[in-house]
Coordinates of C-alpha atoms and ligand atoms in Angstrom, one line a residue:
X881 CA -3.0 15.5 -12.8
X882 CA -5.5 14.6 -10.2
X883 CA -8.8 13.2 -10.1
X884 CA -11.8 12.5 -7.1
X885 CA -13.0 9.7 -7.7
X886 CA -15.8 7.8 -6.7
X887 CA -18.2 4.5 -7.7
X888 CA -21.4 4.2 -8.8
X889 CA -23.2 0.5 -9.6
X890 CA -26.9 1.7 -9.8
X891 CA -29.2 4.8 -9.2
X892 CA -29.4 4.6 -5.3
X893 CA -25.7 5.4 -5.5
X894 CA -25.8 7.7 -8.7
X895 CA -28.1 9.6 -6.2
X896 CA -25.3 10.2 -3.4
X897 CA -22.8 11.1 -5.9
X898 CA -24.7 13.8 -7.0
X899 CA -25.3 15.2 -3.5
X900 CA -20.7 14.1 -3.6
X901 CA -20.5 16.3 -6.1
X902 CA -22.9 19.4 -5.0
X903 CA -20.5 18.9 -1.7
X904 CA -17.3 19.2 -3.6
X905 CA -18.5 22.1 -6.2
X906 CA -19.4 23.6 -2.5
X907 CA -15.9 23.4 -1.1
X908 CA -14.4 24.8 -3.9
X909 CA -12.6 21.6 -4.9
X910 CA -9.9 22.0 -7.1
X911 CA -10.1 18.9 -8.9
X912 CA -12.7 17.5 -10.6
X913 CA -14.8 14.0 -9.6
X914 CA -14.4 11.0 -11.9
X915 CA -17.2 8.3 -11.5
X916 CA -16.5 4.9 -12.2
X917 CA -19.8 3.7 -13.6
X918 CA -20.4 0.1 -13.4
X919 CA -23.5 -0.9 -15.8
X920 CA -25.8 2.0 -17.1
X921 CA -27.8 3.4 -14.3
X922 CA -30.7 6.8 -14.1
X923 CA -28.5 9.4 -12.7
X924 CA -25.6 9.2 -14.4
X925 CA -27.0 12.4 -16.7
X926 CA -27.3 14.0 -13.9
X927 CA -23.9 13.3 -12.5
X928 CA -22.1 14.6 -16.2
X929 CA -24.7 17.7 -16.1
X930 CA -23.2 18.5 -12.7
X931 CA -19.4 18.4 -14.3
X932 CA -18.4 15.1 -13.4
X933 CA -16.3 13.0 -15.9
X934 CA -18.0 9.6 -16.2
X935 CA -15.8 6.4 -17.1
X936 CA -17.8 3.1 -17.9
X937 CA -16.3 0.1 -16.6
X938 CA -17.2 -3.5 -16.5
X939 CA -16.9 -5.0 -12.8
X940 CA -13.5 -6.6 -12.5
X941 CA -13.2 -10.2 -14.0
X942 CA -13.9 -12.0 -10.8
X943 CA -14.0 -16.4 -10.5
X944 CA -17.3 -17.6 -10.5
X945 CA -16.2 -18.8 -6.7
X946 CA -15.3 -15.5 -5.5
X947 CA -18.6 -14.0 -7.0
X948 CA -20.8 -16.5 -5.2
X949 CA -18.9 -16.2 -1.5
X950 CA -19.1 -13.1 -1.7
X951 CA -22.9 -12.5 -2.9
X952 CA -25.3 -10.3 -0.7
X953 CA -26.9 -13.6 0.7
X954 CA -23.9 -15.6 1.5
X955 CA -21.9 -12.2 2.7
X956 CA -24.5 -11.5 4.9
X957 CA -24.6 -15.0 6.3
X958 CA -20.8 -15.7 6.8
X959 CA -19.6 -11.9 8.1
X960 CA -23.3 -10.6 10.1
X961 CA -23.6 -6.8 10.4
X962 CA -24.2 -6.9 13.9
X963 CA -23.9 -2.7 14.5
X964 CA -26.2 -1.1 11.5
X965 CA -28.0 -1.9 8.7
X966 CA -27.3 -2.1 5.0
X967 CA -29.6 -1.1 2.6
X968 CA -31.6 -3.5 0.4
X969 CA -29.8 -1.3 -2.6
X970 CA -26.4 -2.1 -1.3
X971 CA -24.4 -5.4 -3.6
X972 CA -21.1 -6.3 -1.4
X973 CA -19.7 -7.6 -4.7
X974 CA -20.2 -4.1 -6.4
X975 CA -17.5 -2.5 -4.1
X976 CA -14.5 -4.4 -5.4
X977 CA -14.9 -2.5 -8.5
X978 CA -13.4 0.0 -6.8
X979 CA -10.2 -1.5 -7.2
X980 CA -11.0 -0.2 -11.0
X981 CA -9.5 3.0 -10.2
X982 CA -5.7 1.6 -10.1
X983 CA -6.5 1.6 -13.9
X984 CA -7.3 5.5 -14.2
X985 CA -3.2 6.0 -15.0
X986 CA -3.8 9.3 -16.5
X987 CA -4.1 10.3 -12.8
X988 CA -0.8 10.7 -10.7
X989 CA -3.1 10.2 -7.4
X990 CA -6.4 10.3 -7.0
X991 CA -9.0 10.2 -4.0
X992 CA -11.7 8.5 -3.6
X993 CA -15.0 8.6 -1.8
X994 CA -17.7 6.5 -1.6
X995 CA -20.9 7.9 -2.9
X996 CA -22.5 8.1 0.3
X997 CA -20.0 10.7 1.4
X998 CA -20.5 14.4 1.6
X999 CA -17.6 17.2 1.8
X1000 CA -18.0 19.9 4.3
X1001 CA -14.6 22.1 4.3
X1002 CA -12.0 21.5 1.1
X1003 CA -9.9 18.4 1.5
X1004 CA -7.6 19.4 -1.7
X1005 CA -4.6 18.9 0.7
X1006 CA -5.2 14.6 0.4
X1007 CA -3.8 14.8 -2.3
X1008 CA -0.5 15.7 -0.9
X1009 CA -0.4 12.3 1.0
X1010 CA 1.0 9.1 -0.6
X1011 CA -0.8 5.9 -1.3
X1012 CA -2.1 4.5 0.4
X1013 CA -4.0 6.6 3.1
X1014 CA -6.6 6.3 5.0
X1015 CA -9.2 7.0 8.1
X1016 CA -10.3 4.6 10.9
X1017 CA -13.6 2.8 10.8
X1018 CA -14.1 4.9 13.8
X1019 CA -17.4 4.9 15.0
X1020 CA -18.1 3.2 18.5
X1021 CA -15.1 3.2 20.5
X1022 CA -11.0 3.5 20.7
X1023 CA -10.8 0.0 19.8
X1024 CA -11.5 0.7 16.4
X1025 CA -8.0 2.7 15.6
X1026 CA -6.8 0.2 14.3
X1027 CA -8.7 -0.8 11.6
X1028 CA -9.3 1.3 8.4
X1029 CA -12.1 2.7 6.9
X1030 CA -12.2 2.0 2.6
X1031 CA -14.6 5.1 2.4
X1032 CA -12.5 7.8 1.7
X1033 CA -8.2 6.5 0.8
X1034 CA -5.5 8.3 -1.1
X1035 CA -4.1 6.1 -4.0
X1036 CA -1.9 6.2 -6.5
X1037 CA -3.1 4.3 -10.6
X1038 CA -0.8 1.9 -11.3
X1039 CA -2.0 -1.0 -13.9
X1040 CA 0.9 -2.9 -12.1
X1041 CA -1.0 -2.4 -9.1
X1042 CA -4.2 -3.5 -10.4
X1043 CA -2.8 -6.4 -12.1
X1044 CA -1.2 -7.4 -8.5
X1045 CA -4.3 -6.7 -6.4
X1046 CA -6.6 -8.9 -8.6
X1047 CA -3.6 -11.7 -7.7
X1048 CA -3.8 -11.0 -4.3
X1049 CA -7.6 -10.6 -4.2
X1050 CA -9.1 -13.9 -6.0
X1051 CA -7.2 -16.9 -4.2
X1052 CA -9.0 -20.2 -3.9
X1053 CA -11.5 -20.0 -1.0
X1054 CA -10.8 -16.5 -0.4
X1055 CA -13.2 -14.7 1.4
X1056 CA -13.0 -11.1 2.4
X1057 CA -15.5 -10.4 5.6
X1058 CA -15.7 -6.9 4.9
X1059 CA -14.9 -6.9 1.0
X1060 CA -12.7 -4.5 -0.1
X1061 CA -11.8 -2.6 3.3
X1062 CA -10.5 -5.7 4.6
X1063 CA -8.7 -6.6 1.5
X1064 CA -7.0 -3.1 1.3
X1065 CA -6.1 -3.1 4.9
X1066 CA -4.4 -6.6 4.3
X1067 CA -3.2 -5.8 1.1
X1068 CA -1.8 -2.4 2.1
X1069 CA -0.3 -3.2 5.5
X1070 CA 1.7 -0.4 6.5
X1071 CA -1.5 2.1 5.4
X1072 CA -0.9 5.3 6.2
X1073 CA -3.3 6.7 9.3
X1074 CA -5.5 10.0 8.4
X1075 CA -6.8 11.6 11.2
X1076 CA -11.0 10.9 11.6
X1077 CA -11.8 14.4 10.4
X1078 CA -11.4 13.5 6.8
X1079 CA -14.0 10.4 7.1
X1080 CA -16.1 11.2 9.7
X1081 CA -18.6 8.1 10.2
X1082 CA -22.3 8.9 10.6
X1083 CA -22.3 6.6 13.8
X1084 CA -19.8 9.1 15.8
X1085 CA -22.9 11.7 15.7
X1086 CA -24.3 9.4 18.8
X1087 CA -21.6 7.1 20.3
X1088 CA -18.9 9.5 20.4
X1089 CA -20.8 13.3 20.0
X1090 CA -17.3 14.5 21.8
X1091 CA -15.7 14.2 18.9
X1092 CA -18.4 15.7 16.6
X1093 CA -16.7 18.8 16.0
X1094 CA -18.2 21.1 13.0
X1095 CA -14.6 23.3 12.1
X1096 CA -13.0 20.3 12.3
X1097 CA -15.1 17.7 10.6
X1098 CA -14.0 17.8 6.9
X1099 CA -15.7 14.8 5.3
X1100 CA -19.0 13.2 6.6
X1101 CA -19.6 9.2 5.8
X1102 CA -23.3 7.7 5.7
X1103 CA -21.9 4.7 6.6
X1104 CA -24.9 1.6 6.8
X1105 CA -28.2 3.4 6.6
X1106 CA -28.5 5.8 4.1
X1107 CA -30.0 9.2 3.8
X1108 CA -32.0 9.0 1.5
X1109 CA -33.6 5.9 2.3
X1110 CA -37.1 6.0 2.8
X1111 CA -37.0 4.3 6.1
X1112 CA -34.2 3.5 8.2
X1113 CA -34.4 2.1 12.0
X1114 CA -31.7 5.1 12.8
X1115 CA -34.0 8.6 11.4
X1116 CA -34.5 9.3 14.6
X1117 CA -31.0 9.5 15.8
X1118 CA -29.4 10.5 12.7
X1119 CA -32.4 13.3 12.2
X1120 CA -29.7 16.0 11.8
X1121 CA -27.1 14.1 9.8
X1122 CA -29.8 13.5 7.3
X1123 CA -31.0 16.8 7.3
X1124 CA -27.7 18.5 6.8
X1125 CA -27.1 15.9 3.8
X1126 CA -30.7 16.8 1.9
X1127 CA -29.9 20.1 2.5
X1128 CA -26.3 19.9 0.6
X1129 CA -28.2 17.8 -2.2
X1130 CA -30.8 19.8 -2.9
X1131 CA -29.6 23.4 -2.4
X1132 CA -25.6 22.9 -2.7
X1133 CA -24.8 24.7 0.3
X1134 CA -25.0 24.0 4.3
X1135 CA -27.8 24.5 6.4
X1136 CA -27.4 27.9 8.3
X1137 CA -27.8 26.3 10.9
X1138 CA -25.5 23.4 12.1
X1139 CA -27.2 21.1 14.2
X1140 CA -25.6 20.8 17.9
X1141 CA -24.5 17.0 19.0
X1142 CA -26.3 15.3 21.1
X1143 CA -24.8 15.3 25.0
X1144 CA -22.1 12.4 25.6
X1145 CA -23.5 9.7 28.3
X1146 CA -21.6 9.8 31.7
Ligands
UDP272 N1 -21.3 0.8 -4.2 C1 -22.2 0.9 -5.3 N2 -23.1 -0.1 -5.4 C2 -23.3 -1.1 -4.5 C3 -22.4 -1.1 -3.4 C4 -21.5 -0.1 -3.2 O1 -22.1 1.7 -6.2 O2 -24.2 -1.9 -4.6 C5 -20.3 1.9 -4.1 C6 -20.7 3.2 -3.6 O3 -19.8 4.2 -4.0 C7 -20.7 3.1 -2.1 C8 -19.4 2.3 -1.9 O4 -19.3 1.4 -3.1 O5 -20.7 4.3 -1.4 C9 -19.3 1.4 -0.7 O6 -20.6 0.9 -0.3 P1 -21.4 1.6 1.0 O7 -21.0 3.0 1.0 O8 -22.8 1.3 0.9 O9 -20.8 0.8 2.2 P2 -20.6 1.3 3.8 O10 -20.0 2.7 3.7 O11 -22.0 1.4 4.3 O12 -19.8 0.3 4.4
MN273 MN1 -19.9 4.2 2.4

């Protein structure tokens, strides 16, 4: 059995789910979505309305250490974002309960996506690839091939795995710049590459528009600013992307019409 699966912490991100799942239902997806739901939060209704399976789990058992290094204020202070913006909405600790999904053993693999991801074209074929798998954090230039992106991975439940990762994860003074993505690029070191169609990164859209190809483009990734944030200092730029996302959340369905990229500069 297979499961998407993705995490949601509070209603900002129960929102993008829904708009995941609309996206999913859209593409004919032939498994269903599983949300990890850390603490109760409005939209999680919604979420089972729409078909989605929702699991409750507590955030993982974290030292007290851990929870303060790596706490919106002292993240933000130690590891600046320097390219984009997070939203107020956004906890870094939050996105190590990800790792929650090792537990889901009733799944042979699963994939997930983060909540501020939308599917454009079916992406049933990830599940063919072996843990663990993922995209590059590609969003500015070739140097970022080498990095991954924790938005959208391939992975395979294993308690033992779990267990192991929580080991690996909570060492005195650890501190993890980029929480989870770096830890699962360090703890999975020979990840396997996914080509940048299956996590496209909102930011490619200006800096690299050559590579904004709509047949191609499989999975779309809000990365920093969201969509549906009121204001963001990127609406201008990202008018399009945010378009085409409120159009899959509220009608289910892609605009007619897909916007055209913007020209590359020389
Ligand atoms: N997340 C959450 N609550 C939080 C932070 C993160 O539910 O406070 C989940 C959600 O699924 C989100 C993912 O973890 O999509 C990763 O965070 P985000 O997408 O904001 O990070 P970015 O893609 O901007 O690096
Ligand atoms: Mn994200």
């Amino acid at each position: 059995m297979f499961s998407y699966v993705t995490l949601v912490t509070n209603e900002d991100y129960a929102l993008g789910a829904l708009a995941l799942a609309r996206s999913l239902a859209m593409t004919n997806a032939a498994w269903p979505l599983t949300v990890l739901a850390v603490r109760e939060a409005p939209g999680l209704d919604a979420l089972a309305a729409a078909g989605c399976r929702i699991v409750q789990a507590d955030p993982p058992p974290l030292s007290a250490g851990f929870r303060q290094r790596h706490s919106r204020q002292s993240q933000h202070a130690r590891a600046p974002f320097t390219k984009g913006n997070k939203p107020a909405f956004h906890d870094p600790l939050d996105n190590f309960a990800k790792l929650r999904l090792w537990q889901l053993e009733e799944f042979d693999r699963v994939v997930f996506l983060d909540a501020d991801a939308i599917v454009i074209h079916n992406i049933d074929r990830l599940f063919g690839y072996p843990e663990f798998a993922a995209a590059p954090n590609l969003y500015e230039s070739l140097a970022d091939f080498h990095r991954l992106n924790s938005g959208v991975f391939v992975a395979q439940p294993s308690r033992r795995t779990f267990d192991a990762m929580l080991q690996a994860l909570d060492q005195p003074d650890a501190f993890w710049p980029r929480t989870d993505q770096t830890f699962l690029q360090t703890y999975f070191p020979d990840w396997h590459g996914l080509p940048y169609i299956y996590n496209t990164l909102q930011y490619v859209w200006f800096n690299l528009p050559q590579l904004w190809k709509w047949d191609a483009i499989r999975v779309i990734h809000y990365q920093y600013e969201k969509p549906w944030e009121e204001n963001h200092p990127k609406r201008e730029q990202l008018g399009p992307l945010i378009e085409t996302w409120r159009h899959v959340y509220e009608h289910g369905t892609l605009p007619p019409h897909l916007p055209s990229p913007p020209e590359p500069s020389p």
